[in-house]
PDB file of N, CA and C in Angstrom:
ATOM      1  N   UNK A 218       1.197  -1.133  -0.117  1.00 58.00           N
ATOM      2  CA  UNK A 218      -0.127   0.011  -0.252  1.00 58.00           C
ATOM      3  C   UNK A 218       1.148   1.316   0.030  1.00 58.00           C
ATOM      4  N   UNK A 219       0.729   2.084  -0.926  1.00 74.00           N
ATOM      5  CA  UNK A 219       1.557   3.327  -0.947  1.00 74.00           C
ATOM      6  C   UNK A 219       0.986   4.253   0.131  1.00 74.00           C
ATOM      7  N   UNK A 220       1.727   5.569   0.126  1.00 79.00           N
ATOM      8  CA  UNK A 220       1.181   6.829   0.556  1.00 79.00           C
ATOM      9  C   UNK A 220      -0.294   7.095  -0.070  1.00 79.00           C
ATOM     10  N   UNK A 221      -0.667   7.221  -0.893  1.00 78.00           N
ATOM     11  CA  UNK A 221      -1.983   7.713  -1.503  1.00 78.00           C
ATOM     12  C   UNK A 221      -2.854   6.507  -0.855  1.00 78.00           C
ATOM     13  N   UNK A 222      -2.694   5.431  -0.947  1.00 74.00           N
ATOM     14  CA  UNK A 222      -3.394   4.367   0.179  1.00 74.00           C
ATOM     15  C   UNK A 222      -3.744   4.718   1.492  1.00 74.00           C
ATOM     16  N   UNK A 223      -2.341   5.104   2.312  1.00 77.00           N
ATOM     17  CA  UNK A 223      -3.006   5.011   3.486  1.00 77.00           C
ATOM     18  C   UNK A 223      -4.050   6.257   3.656  1.00 77.00           C
ATOM     19  N   UNK A 224      -3.528   7.472   2.736  1.00 82.00           N
ATOM     20  CA  UNK A 224      -4.309   8.608   2.814  1.00 82.00           C
ATOM     21  C   UNK A 224      -5.175   8.828   2.761  1.00 82.00           C
ATOM     22  N   UNK A 225      -6.095   7.772   1.676  1.00 80.00           N
ATOM     23  CA  UNK A 225      -6.895   7.570   1.301  1.00 80.00           C
ATOM     24  C   UNK A 225      -7.995   6.550   2.401  1.00 80.00           C
ATOM     25  N   UNK A 226      -7.219   6.003   2.999  1.00 78.00           N
ATOM     26  CA  UNK A 226      -7.926   5.139   4.331  1.00 78.00           C
ATOM     27  C   UNK A 226      -8.254   5.880   5.522  1.00 78.00           C
ATOM     28  N   UNK A 227      -7.109   6.986   5.377  1.00 81.00           N
ATOM     29  CA  UNK A 227      -7.561   7.793   6.815  1.00 81.00           C
ATOM     30  C   UNK A 227      -8.671   8.605   6.638  1.00 81.00           C
ATOM     31  N   UNK A 228      -8.870   9.330   5.424  1.00 86.00           N
ATOM     32  CA  UNK A 228     -10.202  10.349   4.915  1.00 86.00           C
ATOM     33  C   UNK A 228     -11.239   9.591   4.773  1.00 86.00           C
ATOM     34  N   UNK A 229     -11.498   8.398   4.353  1.00 86.00           N
ATOM     35  CA  UNK A 229     -12.210   7.257   4.389  1.00 86.00           C
ATOM     36  C   UNK A 229     -13.180   6.716   6.074  1.00 86.00           C
ATOM     37  N   UNK A 230     -12.009   6.701   7.071  1.00 84.00           N
ATOM     38  CA  UNK A 230     -11.926   6.329   8.001  1.00 84.00           C
ATOM     39  C   UNK A 230     -12.376   7.750   8.776  1.00 84.00           C
ATOM     40  N   UNK A 231     -12.312   8.761   8.660  1.00 89.00           N
ATOM     41  CA  UNK A 231     -12.652   9.667   9.097  1.00 89.00           C
ATOM     42  C   UNK A 231     -14.239  10.061   8.923  1.00 89.00           C
ATOM     43  N   UNK A 232     -14.448   9.931   7.444  1.00 91.00           N
ATOM     44  CA  UNK A 232     -16.098  10.433   6.943  1.00 91.00           C
ATOM     45  C   UNK A 232     -16.548   9.318   7.953  1.00 91.00           C
ATOM     46  N   UNK A 233     -16.215   8.133   7.574  1.00 91.00           N
ATOM     47  CA  UNK A 233     -16.994   7.091   8.087  1.00 91.00           C
ATOM     48  C   UNK A 233     -17.498   7.095   9.557  1.00 91.00           C
ATOM     49  N   UNK A 234     -16.286   7.439  10.363  1.00 89.00           N
ATOM     50  CA  UNK A 234     -16.441   7.518  11.712  1.00 89.00           C
ATOM     51  C   UNK A 234     -17.478   8.649  11.971  1.00 89.00           C
ATOM     52  N   UNK A 235     -16.782   9.949  11.540  1.00 91.00           N
ATOM     53  CA  UNK A 235     -17.438  10.992  11.967  1.00 91.00           C
ATOM     54  C   UNK A 235     -19.060  10.505  11.702  1.00 91.00           C
ATOM     55  N   UNK A 236     -19.506  10.397  10.404  1.00 91.00           N
ATOM     56  CA  UNK A 236     -20.854   9.765  10.085  1.00 91.00           C
ATOM     57  C   UNK A 236     -21.570   8.438  11.243  1.00 91.00           C
ATOM     58  N   UNK A 237     -20.858   7.884  12.112  1.00 90.00           N
ATOM     59  CA  UNK A 237     -20.811   6.787  13.044  1.00 90.00           C
ATOM     60  C   UNK A 237     -21.124   7.250  14.478  1.00 90.00           C
ATOM     61  N   UNK A 238     -20.238   8.665  14.698  1.00 90.00           N
ATOM     62  CA  UNK A 238     -20.810   9.237  15.586  1.00 90.00           C
ATOM     63  C   UNK A 238     -21.964  10.062  15.611  1.00 90.00           C
ATOM     64  N   UNK A 239     -22.165  10.859  14.245  1.00 90.00           N
ATOM     65  CA  UNK A 239     -23.312  11.336  14.189  1.00 90.00           C
ATOM     66  C   UNK A 239     -24.689  10.679  14.947  1.00 90.00           C
ATOM     67  N   UNK A 240     -25.071   9.004  13.883  1.00 91.00           N
ATOM     68  CA  UNK A 240     -25.646   8.744  14.010  1.00 91.00           C
ATOM     69  C   UNK A 240     -26.051   7.417  15.536  1.00 91.00           C
ATOM     70  N   UNK A 241     -24.928   7.962  16.407  1.00 89.00           N
ATOM     71  CA  UNK A 241     -24.661   7.091  17.429  1.00 89.00           C
ATOM     72  C   UNK A 241     -25.490   7.794  18.632  1.00 89.00           C
ATOM     73  N   UNK A 242     -26.344   7.237  19.295  1.00 88.00           N
ATOM     74  CA  UNK A 242     -27.060   7.955  20.378  1.00 88.00           C
ATOM     75  C   UNK A 242     -26.321   8.336  21.502  1.00 88.00           C
ATOM     76  N   UNK A 243     -26.756   9.346  22.151  1.00 84.00           N
ATOM     77  CA  UNK A 243     -26.257   9.962  23.042  1.00 84.00           C
ATOM     78  C   UNK A 243     -24.778  10.426  23.152  1.00 84.00           C
ATOM     79  N   UNK A 244     -24.247  10.810  24.117  1.00 84.00           N
ATOM     80  CA  UNK A 244     -22.865  12.012  23.797  1.00 84.00           C
ATOM     81  C   UNK A 244     -21.523  10.453  23.894  1.00 84.00           C
ATOM     82  N   UNK A 245     -20.698  11.143  22.641  1.00 85.00           N
ATOM     83  CA  UNK A 245     -19.359  10.057  22.651  1.00 85.00           C
ATOM     84  C   UNK A 245     -18.163  10.361  23.398  1.00 85.00           C
ATOM     85  N   UNK A 246     -17.683  10.214  24.547  1.00 86.00           N
ATOM     86  CA  UNK A 246     -16.516  11.001  25.379  1.00 86.00           C
ATOM     87  C   UNK A 246     -15.325  10.099  24.442  1.00 86.00           C
ATOM     88  N   UNK A 247     -15.131   9.947  23.433  1.00 88.00           N
ATOM     89  CA  UNK A 247     -14.067   9.612  22.902  1.00 88.00           C
ATOM     90  C   UNK A 247     -13.065  10.421  21.424  1.00 88.00           C
ATOM     91  N   UNK A 248     -11.727   9.984  21.744  1.00 88.00           N
ATOM     92  CA  UNK A 248     -11.110  10.962  20.562  1.00 88.00           C
ATOM     93  C   UNK A 248     -11.213  10.884  19.389  1.00 88.00           C
ATOM     94  N   UNK A 249     -10.595  11.295  18.553  1.00 87.00           N
ATOM     95  CA  UNK A 249     -10.865  11.775  17.095  1.00 87.00           C
ATOM     96  C   UNK A 249     -10.064  10.806  16.517  1.00 87.00           C
ATOM     97  N   UNK A 250      -9.122  10.451  17.085  1.00 90.00           N
ATOM     98  CA  UNK A 250      -8.091   9.555  16.782  1.00 90.00           C
ATOM     99  C   UNK A 250      -8.899   7.874  16.651  1.00 90.00           C
ATOM    100  N   UNK A 251      -9.534   7.673  17.672  1.00 90.00           N
ATOM    101  CA  UNK A 251      -9.875   6.509  18.120  1.00 90.00           C
ATOM    102  C   UNK A 251     -11.483   6.692  16.886  1.00 90.00           C
ATOM    103  N   UNK A 252     -11.897   7.875  16.946  1.00 89.00           N
ATOM    104  CA  UNK A 252     -13.459   7.576  15.851  1.00 89.00           C
ATOM    105  C   UNK A 252     -12.401   6.909  14.022  1.00 89.00           C
ATOM    106  N   UNK A 253     -11.283   7.952  14.318  1.00 88.00           N
ATOM    107  CA  UNK A 253     -10.899   7.457  12.783  1.00 88.00           C
ATOM    108  C   UNK A 253     -10.991   5.920  12.548  1.00 88.00           C
ATOM    109  N   UNK A 254      -9.923   5.545  13.674  1.00 91.00           N
ATOM    110  CA  UNK A 254      -9.508   3.808  13.417  1.00 91.00           C
ATOM    111  C   UNK A 254     -10.783   3.299  13.591  1.00 91.00           C
ATOM    112  N   UNK A 255     -12.033   3.705  14.394  1.00 92.00           N
ATOM    113  CA  UNK A 255     -12.870   2.669  14.116  1.00 92.00           C
ATOM    114  C   UNK A 255     -14.064   2.935  12.576  1.00 92.00           C
ATOM    115  N   UNK A 256     -13.668   4.158  12.222  1.00 92.00           N
ATOM    116  CA  UNK A 256     -13.992   4.372  11.109  1.00 92.00           C
ATOM    117  C   UNK A 256     -13.017   3.507   9.975  1.00 92.00           C
ATOM    118  N   UNK A 257     -11.973   3.613   9.732  1.00 91.00           N
ATOM    119  CA  UNK A 257     -11.248   2.927   9.070  1.00 91.00           C
ATOM    120  C   UNK A 257     -11.801   1.144   9.104  1.00 91.00           C
ATOM    121  N   UNK A 258     -11.722   0.715  10.342  1.00 92.00           N
ATOM    122  CA  UNK A 258     -12.071  -0.103  10.663  1.00 92.00           C
ATOM    123  C   UNK A 258     -13.426  -1.065  10.401  1.00 92.00           C
ATOM    124  N   UNK A 259     -14.430  -0.587  10.360  1.00 92.00           N
ATOM    125  CA  UNK A 259     -15.462  -0.080   9.956  1.00 92.00           C
ATOM    126  C   UNK A 259     -15.787   0.058   8.453  1.00 92.00           C
ATOM    127  N   UNK A 260     -15.252   0.534   7.551  1.00 89.00           N
ATOM    128  CA  UNK A 260     -14.904   0.496   6.068  1.00 89.00           C
ATOM    129  C   UNK A 260     -14.661  -0.586   5.545  1.00 89.00           C
ATOM    130  N   UNK A 261     -13.554  -1.373   6.077  1.00 88.00           N
ATOM    131  CA  UNK A 261     -12.553  -2.406   5.565  1.00 88.00           C
ATOM    132  C   UNK A 261     -13.912  -3.949   6.054  1.00 88.00           C
ATOM    133  N   UNK A 262     -14.246  -3.945   6.824  1.00 90.00           N
ATOM    134  CA  UNK A 262     -15.059  -5.020   7.220  1.00 90.00           C
ATOM    135  C   UNK A 262     -16.667  -4.677   6.551  1.00 90.00           C
ATOM    136  N   UNK A 263     -17.109  -3.254   6.507  1.00 88.00           N
ATOM    137  CA  UNK A 263     -18.205  -3.237   5.674  1.00 88.00           C
ATOM    138  C   UNK A 263     -18.147  -3.407   4.001  1.00 88.00           C
ATOM    139  N   UNK A 264     -17.007  -2.901   3.675  1.00 85.00           N
ATOM    140  CA  UNK A 264     -16.799  -3.536   2.487  1.00 85.00           C
ATOM    141  C   UNK A 264     -16.503  -4.997   1.897  1.00 85.00           C
ATOM    142  N   UNK A 265     -15.641  -5.739   3.000  1.00 87.00           N
ATOM    143  CA  UNK A 265     -15.913  -7.111   3.241  1.00 87.00           C
ATOM    144  C   UNK A 265     -16.804  -7.915   3.037  1.00 87.00           C
ATOM    145  N   UNK A 266     -17.898  -7.762   4.035  1.00 89.00           N
ATOM    146  CA  UNK A 266     -19.134  -7.888   4.364  1.00 89.00           C
ATOM    147  C   UNK A 266     -20.067  -7.879   2.853  1.00 89.00           C
ATOM    148  N   UNK A 267     -20.278  -6.680   2.372  1.00 86.00           N
ATOM    149  CA  UNK A 267     -20.663  -6.397   1.189  1.00 86.00           C
ATOM    150  C   UNK A 267     -20.571  -7.718   0.271  1.00 86.00           C
ATOM    151  N   UNK A 268     -19.118  -7.509  -0.311  1.00 85.00           N
ATOM    152  CA  UNK A 268     -18.424  -8.372  -1.180  1.00 85.00           C
ATOM    153  C   UNK A 268     -18.707  -9.870  -0.914  1.00 85.00           C
ATOM    154  N   UNK A 269     -18.939 -10.159   0.414  1.00 90.00           N
ATOM    155  CA  UNK A 269     -19.480 -11.444   0.610  1.00 90.00           C
ATOM    156  C   UNK A 269     -21.232 -11.921   0.421  1.00 90.00           C
ATOM    157  N   UNK A 270     -21.844 -10.940   0.137  1.00 89.00           N
ATOM    158  CA  UNK A 270     -23.075 -11.124   0.368  1.00 89.00           C
ATOM    159  C   UNK A 270     -23.464 -11.090  -1.320  1.00 89.00           C
ATOM    160  N   UNK A 271     -22.942 -10.505  -1.976  1.00 83.00           N
ATOM    161  CA  UNK A 271     -23.175 -10.472  -3.373  1.00 83.00           C
ATOM    162  C   UNK A 271     -23.496  -9.143  -3.755  1.00 83.00           C
ATOM    163  N   UNK A 272     -22.785  -8.004  -3.216  1.00 81.00           N
ATOM    164  CA  UNK A 272     -23.124  -6.905  -3.944  1.00 81.00           C
ATOM    165  C   UNK A 272     -22.232  -6.804  -4.997  1.00 81.00           C
ATOM    166  N   UNK A 273     -22.716  -5.630  -5.672  1.00 76.00           N
ATOM    167  CA  UNK A 273     -22.004  -6.022  -6.900  1.00 76.00           C
ATOM    168  C   UNK A 273     -21.429  -4.347  -7.107  1.00 76.00           C
ATOM    169  N   UNK A 274     -20.019  -4.166  -7.176  1.00 74.00           N
ATOM    170  CA  UNK A 274     -19.264  -3.108  -7.159  1.00 74.00           C
ATOM    171  C   UNK A 274     -19.929  -2.401  -8.935  1.00 74.00           C
ATOM    172  N   UNK A 275     -20.260  -0.670  -8.461  1.00 74.00           N
ATOM    173  CA  UNK A 275     -20.689  -0.203  -9.382  1.00 74.00           C
ATOM    174  C   UNK A 275     -19.837   0.948  -9.547  1.00 74.00           C
ATOM    175  N   UNK A 276     -19.991   1.914 -10.500  1.00 77.00           N
ATOM    176  CA  UNK A 276     -18.956   3.200 -11.028  1.00 77.00           C
ATOM    177  C   UNK A 276     -19.350   4.104  -9.976  1.00 77.00           C
ATOM    178  N   UNK A 277     -20.625   3.953  -9.644  1.00 77.00           N
ATOM    179  CA  UNK A 277     -20.987   4.741  -8.322  1.00 77.00           C
ATOM    180  C   UNK A 277     -21.142   4.814  -7.296  1.00 77.00           C
ATOM    181  N   UNK A 278     -21.668   5.484  -6.387  1.00 77.00           N
ATOM    182  CA  UNK A 278     -22.140   5.165  -4.881  1.00 77.00           C
ATOM    183  C   UNK A 278     -22.610   3.571  -4.669  1.00 77.00           C
ATOM    184  N   UNK A 279     -21.641   2.905  -4.001  1.00 81.00           N
ATOM    185  CA  UNK A 279     -22.660   1.845  -3.535  1.00 81.00           C
ATOM    186  C   UNK A 279     -23.105   1.587  -2.274  1.00 81.00           C
ATOM    187  N   UNK A 280     -24.160   2.375  -2.172  1.00 87.00           N
ATOM    188  CA  UNK A 280     -25.431   2.286  -1.187  1.00 87.00           C
ATOM    189  C   UNK A 280     -25.196   1.628   0.002  1.00 87.00           C
ATOM    190  N   UNK A 281     -26.039   0.457  -0.414  1.00 87.00           N
ATOM    191  CA  UNK A 281     -25.744  -0.674   0.216  1.00 87.00           C
ATOM    192  C   UNK A 281     -24.791  -0.933   1.428  1.00 87.00           C
ATOM    193  N   UNK A 282     -23.342  -0.877   0.333  1.00 86.00           N
ATOM    194  CA  UNK A 282     -22.066  -1.186   1.463  1.00 86.00           C
ATOM    195  C   UNK A 282     -21.125   0.041   2.283  1.00 86.00           C
ATOM    196  N   UNK A 283     -21.939   1.376   1.781  1.00 88.00           N
ATOM    197  CA  UNK A 283     -21.586   2.756   2.581  1.00 88.00           C
ATOM    198  C   UNK A 283     -23.131   2.655   3.736  1.00 88.00           C
ATOM    199  N   UNK A 284     -24.232   2.208   3.751  1.00 91.00           N
ATOM    200  CA  UNK A 284     -24.756   1.715   4.660  1.00 91.00           C
ATOM    201  C   UNK A 284     -24.143   0.729   6.152  1.00 91.00           C
ATOM    202  N   UNK A 285     -23.840  -0.169   5.083  1.00 91.00           N
ATOM    203  CA  UNK A 285     -23.396  -1.199   6.353  1.00 91.00           C
ATOM    204  C   UNK A 285     -22.169  -0.526   7.191  1.00 91.00           C
ATOM    205  N   UNK A 286     -21.320   0.048   6.288  1.00 91.00           N
ATOM    206  CA  UNK A 286     -19.886   0.817   6.750  1.00 91.00           C
ATOM    207  C   UNK A 286     -20.680   1.867   8.044  1.00 91.00           C
ATOM    208  N   UNK A 287     -21.291   2.552   7.579  1.00 92.00           N
ATOM    209  CA  UNK A 287     -21.729   3.454   8.662  1.00 92.00           C
ATOM    210  C   UNK A 287     -22.336   2.454   9.836  1.00 92.00           C
ATOM    211  N   UNK A 288     -23.430   1.703   9.392  1.00 94.00           N
ATOM    212  CA  UNK A 288     -23.833   1.081  10.602  1.00 94.00           C
ATOM    213  C   UNK A 288     -22.534  -0.102  11.604  1.00 94.00           C
ATOM    214  N   UNK A 289     -21.683  -0.281  10.729  1.00 94.00           N
ATOM    215  CA  UNK A 289     -20.706  -1.405  11.659  1.00 94.00           C
ATOM    216  C   UNK A 289     -19.634   0.445  12.408  1.00 94.00           C
ATOM    217  N   UNK A 290     -20.133   1.633  11.887  1.00 94.00           N
ATOM    218  CA  UNK A 290     -19.373   2.454  12.935  1.00 94.00           C
ATOM    219  C   UNK A 290     -19.961   2.844  13.770  1.00 94.00           C
ATOM    220  N   UNK A 291     -20.994   2.925  13.886  1.00 94.00           N
ATOM    221  CA  UNK A 291     -22.524   3.142  14.645  1.00 94.00           C
ATOM    222  C   UNK A 291     -22.174   2.450  16.154  1.00 94.00           C
ATOM    223  N   UNK A 292     -22.107   0.912  15.588  1.00 94.00           N
ATOM    224  CA  UNK A 292     -21.983  -0.079  16.895  1.00 94.00           C
ATOM    225  C   UNK A 292     -20.460   0.205  17.236  1.00 94.00           C
ATOM    226  N   UNK A 293     -19.513   0.285  16.475  1.00 93.00           N
ATOM    227  CA  UNK A 293     -18.398   0.885  16.982  1.00 93.00           C
ATOM    228  C   UNK A 293     -18.087   1.470  17.893  1.00 93.00           C
ATOM    229  N   UNK A 294     -18.689   2.970  17.607  1.00 92.00           N
ATOM    230  CA  UNK A 294     -18.652   4.015  17.938  1.00 92.00           C
ATOM    231  C   UNK A 294     -19.181   3.980  19.584  1.00 92.00           C
ATOM    232  N   UNK A 295     -20.168   3.286  19.476  1.00 92.00           N
ATOM    233  CA  UNK A 295     -21.401   2.946  20.735  1.00 92.00           C
ATOM    234  C   UNK A 295     -20.677   1.911  21.897  1.00 92.00           C
ATOM    235  N   UNK A 296     -20.020   1.078  21.479  1.00 92.00           N
ATOM    236  CA  UNK A 296     -19.077   0.061  22.391  1.00 92.00           C
ATOM    237  C   UNK A 296     -17.747   0.921  22.738  1.00 92.00           C
ATOM    238  N   UNK A 297     -17.017   1.709  22.054  1.00 91.00           N
ATOM    239  CA  UNK A 297     -15.636   2.224  22.417  1.00 91.00           C
ATOM    240  C   UNK A 297     -16.414   3.726  23.421  1.00 91.00           C
ATOM    241  N   UNK A 298     -17.306   3.998  22.943  1.00 89.00           N
ATOM    242  CA  UNK A 298     -17.982   5.226  24.060  1.00 89.00           C
ATOM    243  C   UNK A 298     -18.124   4.625  25.645  1.00 89.00           C
ATOM    244  N   UNK A 299     -18.840   3.007  25.344  1.00 89.00           N
ATOM    245  CA  UNK A 299     -19.364   2.307  26.956  1.00 89.00           C
ATOM    246  C   UNK A 299     -18.370   1.875  27.250  1.00 89.00           C
ATOM    247  N   UNK A 300     -17.225   1.532  26.786  1.00 89.00           N
ATOM    248  CA  UNK A 300     -16.184   1.233  27.178  1.00 89.00           C
ATOM    249  C   UNK A 300     -14.738   1.510  27.764  1.00 89.00           C
ATOM    250  N   UNK A 301     -14.422   2.224  27.044  1.00 82.00           N
ATOM    251  CA  UNK A 301     -13.328   3.667  27.029  1.00 82.00           C
ATOM    252  C   UNK A 301     -13.834   5.243  27.364  1.00 82.00           C
ATOM    253  N   UNK A 302     -15.267   5.438  27.055  1.00 69.00           N
ATOM    254  CA  UNK A 302     -15.637   6.769  27.409  1.00 69.00           C
ATOM    255  C   UNK A 302     -14.877   7.839  28.764  1.00 69.00           C
ATOM    256  N   UNK A 303     -15.463   8.538  29.192  1.00 65.00           N
ATOM    257  CA  UNK A 303     -15.497   8.915  30.065  1.00 65.00           C
ATOM    258  C   UNK A 303     -15.477   8.414  31.280  1.00 65.00           C
ATOM    259  N   UNK A 304     -14.224   7.718  32.447  1.00 62.00           N
ATOM    260  CA  UNK A 304     -14.844   7.080  33.130  1.00 62.00           C
ATOM    261  C   UNK A 304     -14.774   7.959  35.009  1.00 62.00           C
ATOM    262  N   UNK A 305     -15.766   8.712  34.939  1.00 58.00           N
ATOM    263  CA  UNK A 305     -15.853   9.416  36.048  1.00 58.00           C
ATOM    264  C   UNK A 305     -16.188   8.530  37.597  1.00 58.00           C
ATOM    265  N   UNK A 306     -15.711   9.062  38.320  1.00 53.00           N
ATOM    266  CA  UNK A 306     -15.573   8.337  39.439  1.00 53.00           C
ATOM    267  C   UNK A 306     -16.629   9.230  40.318  1.00 53.00           C
ATOM    268  N   UNK A 307     -17.038   8.734  40.988  1.00 57.00           N
ATOM    269  CA  UNK A 307     -18.384   9.366  41.787  1.00 57.00           C
ATOM    270  C   UNK A 307     -17.700   9.421  43.614  1.00 57.00           C
ATOM    271  N   UNK A 308     -17.638  10.519  44.259  1.00 60.00           N
ATOM    272  CA  UNK A 308     -17.098  10.410  45.543  1.00 60.00           C
ATOM    273  C   UNK A 308     -18.298  10.486  46.308  1.00 60.00           C
ATOM    274  N   UNK A 309     -18.781   9.952  47.604  1.00 57.00           N
ATOM    275  CA  UNK A 309     -19.697  10.167  47.945  1.00 57.00           C
ATOM    276  C   UNK A 309     -19.479  10.752  49.180  1.00 57.00           C
TER     277      UNK A 309
END
């Protein structure tokens, strides 16, 4: 993978991760770096799932693949926010 592939993976990860945060319910206290990583993983996994269920590659936007990617990003953001989000300690 060349530098162009790495940069495009980061940009796609940022967009998919941001959309995941947008559609995830509640407030997410996770870093932008974690959002990008979740977005990259969601994009890769969503593409793999779409190819395995038979979604054809088109010249335009593959809407089914995009919905899968965003859905996976929402799930990833929710899991990360719940497990890694702000850990407040309550003082009694």
